[in-house]
Amino acid sequence: MGEFEVIQRYFANSGRARTDTLLGVGDDGAVLQLRDGYDLVVTTDTMVAGTHFFPDVDPRALGHKLVAVNISDLAAMGAEPAWLSLAMTLPKVDDAWLAAFAAAFSETADYYDCQLVGGDTTRGPMTFTVVAKGQVPHGKMLTRQGAKVGDFIYVTGTLGDAGLGLRLCQGQVEVSKKHRAHILQRFHYPTARLAIGQALRTVASSAMDLSDGLYSDIQHLMHRSVVGASLDVERLPLSQALKDSCDRSTALALALSGGEDYELLFTVPESKKSMLDVLLAPYGVPVTCIGRITGAAGKLELRAGNEAFAYEHRGFEHFEK
Amino acid sequence: MGEFEVIQRYFANSGRARTDTLLGVGDDGAVLQLRDGYDLVVTTDTMVAGTHFFPDVDPRALGHKLVAVNISDLAAMGAEPAWLSLAMTLPKVDDAWLAAFAAAFSETADYYDCQLVGGDTTRGPMTFTVVAKGQVPHGKMLTRQGAKVGDFIYVTGTLGDAGLGLRLCQGQVEVSKKHRAHILQRFHYPTARLAIGQALRTVASSAMDLSDGLYSDIQHLMHRSVVGASLDVERLPLSQALKDSCDRSTALALALSGGEDYELLFTVPESKKSMLDVLLAPYGVPVTCIGRITGAAGKLELRAGNEAFAYEHRGFEHFEK
């Protein structure tokens, strides 16, 4: 089993055929042509069986998610996705499994206008690394560094659904038939907030995507921007499915620490706040103001309305005990 | 153990600080500025413990090799290296091991003018994926596709030393004290033929690097160029160390199938053959003509001088039985 055989057999025409791909799969490397005046944006994500996904995961869900979570990183930077590389480590070649995985990977890549341009296949414990490459107009990228005191903090979509979905798959919680499909969809098939990321280039002072959970992730943003943050947990956007499936305290814990939301967290200066609703209206994805940036560098303050909110964070521990 | 901690602690200033790195480690992705008129070249290589390296490998050798083999792919395309991403899957955080690994990785990156700009750290069986990014003047990349009937086939350096080094480490062969260091150096610390790759842009019709061994690799080039090849095994460049360490038949088998040479294999049209020696003289690396491209697409002919050479290829099976 060499790179040549597996990548050629399952991924030779994976994703969108792009005219700016000068050389794709099958050589020592890919050759890619950037648009004039654009910078390259590169993100890397690894998923390990047993840590990031169940070893018996549906290969279609895995193929989708590997692409979507990488594209989510590009979205958080305001970039337009273009190319993917896939490094697969597999214990054996299972034709049916690989065909289903490749079909979902390719379909999702195509959805996001991405082409698979290379990779490597090796034998060993099941591990996937995707490197996504995109383009952003020179100087217009969104980063974690630009949040300023007084900026408003926003998130897209709803939080905690994927965390609930994980615990549903683990048999730790029950979810009514009415909400099951939605919750599993949110866990297995996340959507990268790509159009919103690009729209935010002109208004957001900082942005990142939520992968570990709001409580952890906002601290990375605070660290890079050298600021603090105050969040009102009563404003956290929770889906009806989440609210119907658990008590308030569990719902908030999932929204804060459940992880895998793949929503965008971003900050907007007061001067640009009024533009936001108009700008984002076409995308049909709710955005919610959940707090403000403070000058207390490194300090995360949680409130419930006007009260302090006591919260004991338990990190996102993947599938470990 | 999150990406944040491990990458920041050990790799925050890894490699050369490049002015065209607009955003490096620590955000959702890196932002990189390509030179005007250049295309992006991207290569991916994964190494798995037990398959590609011994689990008890010296972390300095591993750190070096991970960088060098990826740069070797860029060299084969005539590209100038610029940036690296590193995805590490580790069973645990071993400070001393990581410090030694990171030091060698960073030193080798620096040697090749590369900056580490991102990555991911996950928990699981030890696996490393490096994505190397470089630049090549628009339209000037070397590929496996351009070999034409009658072109001369060349390799850089000597073949089979790394294959011997692997078998030495496995205790399968003996190597005299005089040659031991050289052979182990060739196996553990390969050198990417970067300057030669760039020099070849104007004369080579095709190029690739030798990772699996000449016998396998040339067939990838033949496949992509839709040609055949005739090689004279008497012309294969063998080091004195290899010749002194085994009989002729073993030496040729290592040169043909030993793998991990990380030398360049390239073809040159007859019209440009005379330029080659002059062009490559400054680099002090021998290049040897070992055969010619033929019109018998897919057919690899081995000769020993004027005689047919019977050879039973056994593929490069990494560390497996």
mmCIF file with all atom_site columns, C-alpha atoms in Angstrom, chain A residues 106-197:
data_model
loop_
_atom_site.group_PDB
_atom_site.id
_atom_site.type_symbol
_atom_site.label_atom_id
_atom_site.label_alt_id
_atom_site.label_comp_id
_atom_site.label_asym_id
_atom_site.label_entity_id
_atom_site.label_seq_id
_atom_site.pdbx_PDB_ins_code
_atom_site.Cartn_x
_atom_site.Cartn_y
_atom_site.Cartn_z
_atom_site.occupancy
_atom_site.B_iso_or_equiv
_atom_site.pdbx_formal_charge
_atom_site.auth_seq_id
_atom_site.auth_comp_id
_atom_site.auth_asym_id
_atom_site.auth_atom_id
_atom_site.pdbx_PDB_model_num
ATOM 1  C CA . SER A 1 106 ? -14.671 14.745 -1.700 1.00 0.00 ? 106 SER A CA 1
ATOM 2  C CA . GLU A 1 107 ? -18.272 15.909 -1.558 1.00 0.00 ? 107 GLU A CA 1
ATOM 3  C CA . THR A 1 108 ? -17.546 18.208 1.370  1.00 0.00 ? 108 THR A CA 1
ATOM 4  C CA . ALA A 1 109 ? -14.381 19.515 -0.288 1.00 0.00 ? 109 ALA A CA 1
ATOM 5  C CA . ASP A 1 110 ? -16.414 20.266 -3.407 1.00 0.00 ? 110 ASP A CA 1
ATOM 6  C CA . TYR A 1 111 ? -19.061 22.048 -1.324 1.00 0.00 ? 111 TYR A CA 1
ATOM 7  C CA . TYR A 1 112 ? -16.393 24.402 -0.004 1.00 0.00 ? 112 TYR A CA 1
ATOM 8  C CA . ASP A 1 113 ? -14.755 24.893 -3.460 1.00 0.00 ? 113 ASP A CA 1
ATOM 9  C CA . CYS A 1 114 ? -11.677 22.957 -2.366 1.00 0.00 ? 114 CYS A CA 1
ATOM 10 C CA . GLN A 1 115 ? -9.532  20.526 -4.309 1.00 0.00 ? 115 GLN A CA 1
ATOM 11 C CA . LEU A 1 116 ? -7.496  17.715 -2.753 1.00 0.00 ? 116 LEU A CA 1
ATOM 12 C CA . VAL A 1 117 ? -4.010  18.287 -4.142 1.00 0.00 ? 117 VAL A CA 1
ATOM 13 C CA . GLY A 1 118 ? -1.862  15.798 -2.276 1.00 0.00 ? 118 GLY A CA 1
ATOM 14 C CA . GLY A 1 119 ? -1.226  13.655 0.715  1.00 0.00 ? 119 GLY A CA 1
ATOM 15 C CA . ASP A 1 120 ? 0.489   10.650 2.080  1.00 0.00 ? 120 ASP A CA 1
ATOM 16 C CA . THR A 1 121 ? -0.734  7.211  3.086  1.00 0.00 ? 121 THR A CA 1
ATOM 17 C CA . THR A 1 122 ? 1.058   5.235  5.751  1.00 0.00 ? 122 THR A CA 1
ATOM 18 C CA . ARG A 1 123 ? 0.414   2.102  7.758  1.00 0.00 ? 123 ARG A CA 1
ATOM 19 C CA . GLY A 1 124 ? -0.204  2.388  11.483 1.00 0.00 ? 124 GLY A CA 1
ATOM 20 C CA . PRO A 1 125 ? -2.874  3.303  14.046 1.00 0.00 ? 125 PRO A CA 1
ATOM 21 C CA . MET A 1 126 ? -5.703  5.245  12.384 1.00 0.00 ? 126 MET A CA 1
ATOM 22 C CA . THR A 1 127 ? -4.862  8.953  12.256 1.00 0.00 ? 127 THR A CA 1
ATOM 23 C CA . PHE A 1 128 ? -5.829  11.683 9.801  1.00 0.00 ? 128 PHE A CA 1
ATOM 24 C CA . THR A 1 129 ? -4.149  15.045 9.319  1.00 0.00 ? 129 THR A CA 1
ATOM 25 C CA . VAL A 1 130 ? -5.705  17.585 7.004  1.00 0.00 ? 130 VAL A CA 1
ATOM 26 C CA . VAL A 1 131 ? -3.916  20.727 5.917  1.00 0.00 ? 131 VAL A CA 1
ATOM 27 C CA . ALA A 1 132 ? -6.276  23.280 4.426  1.00 0.00 ? 132 ALA A CA 1
ATOM 28 C CA . LYS A 1 133 ? -4.997  26.164 2.356  1.00 0.00 ? 133 LYS A CA 1
ATOM 29 C CA . GLY A 1 134 ? -6.917  29.293 1.514  1.00 0.00 ? 134 GLY A CA 1
ATOM 30 C CA . GLN A 1 135 ? -6.414  32.864 0.378  1.00 0.00 ? 135 GLN A CA 1
ATOM 31 C CA . VAL A 1 136 ? -7.167  36.190 1.964  1.00 0.00 ? 136 VAL A CA 1
ATOM 32 C CA . PRO A 1 137 ? -6.704  39.684 0.491  1.00 0.00 ? 137 PRO A CA 1
ATOM 33 C CA . HIS A 1 138 ? -3.348  41.039 1.643  1.00 0.00 ? 138 HIS A CA 1
ATOM 34 C CA . GLY A 1 139 ? -3.592  42.521 5.131  1.00 0.00 ? 139 GLY A CA 1
ATOM 35 C CA . LYS A 1 140 ? -7.267  41.586 5.615  1.00 0.00 ? 140 LYS A CA 1
ATOM 36 C CA . MET A 1 141 ? -6.928  38.391 7.629  1.00 0.00 ? 141 MET A CA 1
ATOM 37 C CA . LEU A 1 142 ? -8.782  37.992 10.898 1.00 0.00 ? 142 LEU A CA 1
ATOM 38 C CA . THR A 1 143 ? -6.663  36.900 13.854 1.00 0.00 ? 143 THR A CA 1
ATOM 39 C CA . ARG A 1 144 ? -6.946  36.341 17.592 1.00 0.00 ? 144 ARG A CA 1
ATOM 40 C CA . GLN A 1 145 ? -4.793  39.370 18.264 1.00 0.00 ? 145 GLN A CA 1
ATOM 41 C CA . GLY A 1 146 ? -6.907  42.425 17.610 1.00 0.00 ? 146 GLY A CA 1
ATOM 42 C CA . ALA A 1 147 ? -9.528  42.494 20.408 1.00 0.00 ? 147 ALA A CA 1
ATOM 43 C CA . LYS A 1 148 ? -9.583  45.832 22.258 1.00 0.00 ? 148 LYS A CA 1
ATOM 44 C CA . VAL A 1 149 ? -11.070 46.905 25.585 1.00 0.00 ? 149 VAL A CA 1
ATOM 45 C CA . GLY A 1 150 ? -14.767 47.655 25.147 1.00 0.00 ? 150 GLY A CA 1
ATOM 46 C CA . ASP A 1 151 ? -15.227 45.510 22.039 1.00 0.00 ? 151 ASP A CA 1
ATOM 47 C CA . PHE A 1 152 ? -18.401 43.431 21.978 1.00 0.00 ? 152 PHE A CA 1
ATOM 48 C CA . ILE A 1 153 ? -18.056 39.648 21.941 1.00 0.00 ? 153 ILE A CA 1
ATOM 49 C CA . TYR A 1 154 ? -20.205 37.600 19.563 1.00 0.00 ? 154 TYR A CA 1
ATOM 50 C CA . VAL A 1 155 ? -20.770 34.002 18.604 1.00 0.00 ? 155 VAL A CA 1
ATOM 51 C CA . THR A 1 156 ? -22.519 32.536 15.579 1.00 0.00 ? 156 THR A CA 1
ATOM 52 C CA . GLY A 1 157 ? -25.224 29.859 15.806 1.00 0.00 ? 157 GLY A CA 1
ATOM 53 C CA . THR A 1 158 ? -25.900 27.993 19.040 1.00 0.00 ? 158 THR A CA 1
ATOM 54 C CA . LEU A 1 159 ? -23.481 26.473 21.528 1.00 0.00 ? 159 LEU A CA 1
ATOM 55 C CA . GLY A 1 160 ? -23.422 23.088 23.265 1.00 0.00 ? 160 GLY A CA 1
ATOM 56 C CA . ASP A 1 161 ? -25.283 21.008 20.671 1.00 0.00 ? 161 ASP A CA 1
ATOM 57 C CA . ALA A 1 162 ? -22.217 19.096 19.530 1.00 0.00 ? 162 ALA A CA 1
ATOM 58 C CA . GLY A 1 163 ? -21.169 18.485 23.133 1.00 0.00 ? 163 GLY A CA 1
ATOM 59 C CA . LEU A 1 164 ? -24.600 17.024 23.797 1.00 0.00 ? 164 LEU A CA 1
ATOM 60 C CA . GLY A 1 165 ? -24.292 14.954 20.610 1.00 0.00 ? 165 GLY A CA 1
ATOM 61 C CA . LEU A 1 166 ? -21.007 13.467 21.797 1.00 0.00 ? 166 LEU A CA 1
ATOM 62 C CA . ARG A 1 167 ? -22.530 12.492 25.148 1.00 0.00 ? 167 ARG A CA 1
ATOM 63 C CA . LEU A 1 168 ? -25.548 11.048 23.349 1.00 0.00 ? 168 LEU A CA 1
ATOM 64 C CA . CYS A 1 169 ? -23.214 8.842  21.286 1.00 0.00 ? 169 CYS A CA 1
ATOM 65 C CA . GLN A 1 170 ? -21.442 7.828  24.484 1.00 0.00 ? 170 GLN A CA 1
ATOM 66 C CA . GLY A 1 171 ? -24.764 6.815  26.046 1.00 0.00 ? 171 GLY A CA 1
ATOM 67 C CA . GLN A 1 172 ? -24.358 9.370  28.847 1.00 0.00 ? 172 GLN A CA 1
ATOM 68 C CA . VAL A 1 173 ? -27.552 11.306 28.080 1.00 0.00 ? 173 VAL A CA 1
ATOM 69 C CA . GLU A 1 174 ? -30.972 10.798 26.548 1.00 0.00 ? 174 GLU A CA 1
ATOM 70 C CA . VAL A 1 175 ? -32.370 13.037 23.822 1.00 0.00 ? 175 VAL A CA 1
ATOM 71 C CA . SER A 1 176 ? -35.988 12.898 22.732 1.00 0.00 ? 176 SER A CA 1
ATOM 72 C CA . LYS A 1 177 ? -36.813 11.556 19.289 1.00 0.00 ? 177 LYS A CA 1
ATOM 73 C CA . LYS A 1 178 ? -37.867 15.044 18.229 1.00 0.00 ? 178 LYS A CA 1
ATOM 74 C CA . HIS A 1 179 ? -34.373 16.480 18.760 1.00 0.00 ? 179 HIS A CA 1
ATOM 75 C CA . ARG A 1 180 ? -32.139 13.485 18.141 1.00 0.00 ? 180 ARG A CA 1
ATOM 76 C CA . ALA A 1 181 ? -31.477 14.059 14.447 1.00 0.00 ? 181 ALA A CA 1
ATOM 77 C CA . HIS A 1 182 ? -30.622 17.736 14.963 1.00 0.00 ? 182 HIS A CA 1
ATOM 78 C CA . ILE A 1 183 ? -28.231 17.015 17.818 1.00 0.00 ? 183 ILE A CA 1
ATOM 79 C CA . LEU A 1 184 ? -26.471 14.194 15.973 1.00 0.00 ? 184 LEU A CA 1
ATOM 80 C CA . GLN A 1 185 ? -26.241 16.355 12.861 1.00 0.00 ? 185 GLN A CA 1
ATOM 81 C CA . ARG A 1 186 ? -24.589 19.116 14.864 1.00 0.00 ? 186 ARG A CA 1
ATOM 82 C CA . PHE A 1 187 ? -22.035 16.660 16.289 1.00 0.00 ? 187 PHE A CA 1
ATOM 83 C CA . HIS A 1 188 ? -21.261 14.605 13.178 1.00 0.00 ? 188 HIS A CA 1
ATOM 84 C CA . TYR A 1 189 ? -21.762 17.174 10.408 1.00 0.00 ? 189 TYR A CA 1
ATOM 85 C CA . PRO A 1 190 ? -20.562 20.612 11.533 1.00 0.00 ? 190 PRO A CA 1
ATOM 86 C CA . THR A 1 191 ? -20.852 23.507 9.099  1.00 0.00 ? 191 THR A CA 1
ATOM 87 C CA . ALA A 1 192 ? -17.964 25.922 8.654  1.00 0.00 ? 192 ALA A CA 1
ATOM 88 C CA . ARG A 1 193 ? -19.172 29.551 8.904  1.00 0.00 ? 193 ARG A CA 1
ATOM 89 C CA . LEU A 1 194 ? -17.303 30.494 5.788  1.00 0.00 ? 194 LEU A CA 1
ATOM 90 C CA . ALA A 1 195 ? -19.404 33.281 4.304  1.00 0.00 ? 195 ALA A CA 1
ATOM 91 C CA . ILE A 1 196 ? -19.710 34.947 7.700  1.00 0.00 ? 196 ILE A CA 1
ATOM 92 C CA . GLY A 1 197 ? -15.951 34.770 8.268  1.00 0.00 ? 197 GLY A CA 1
#
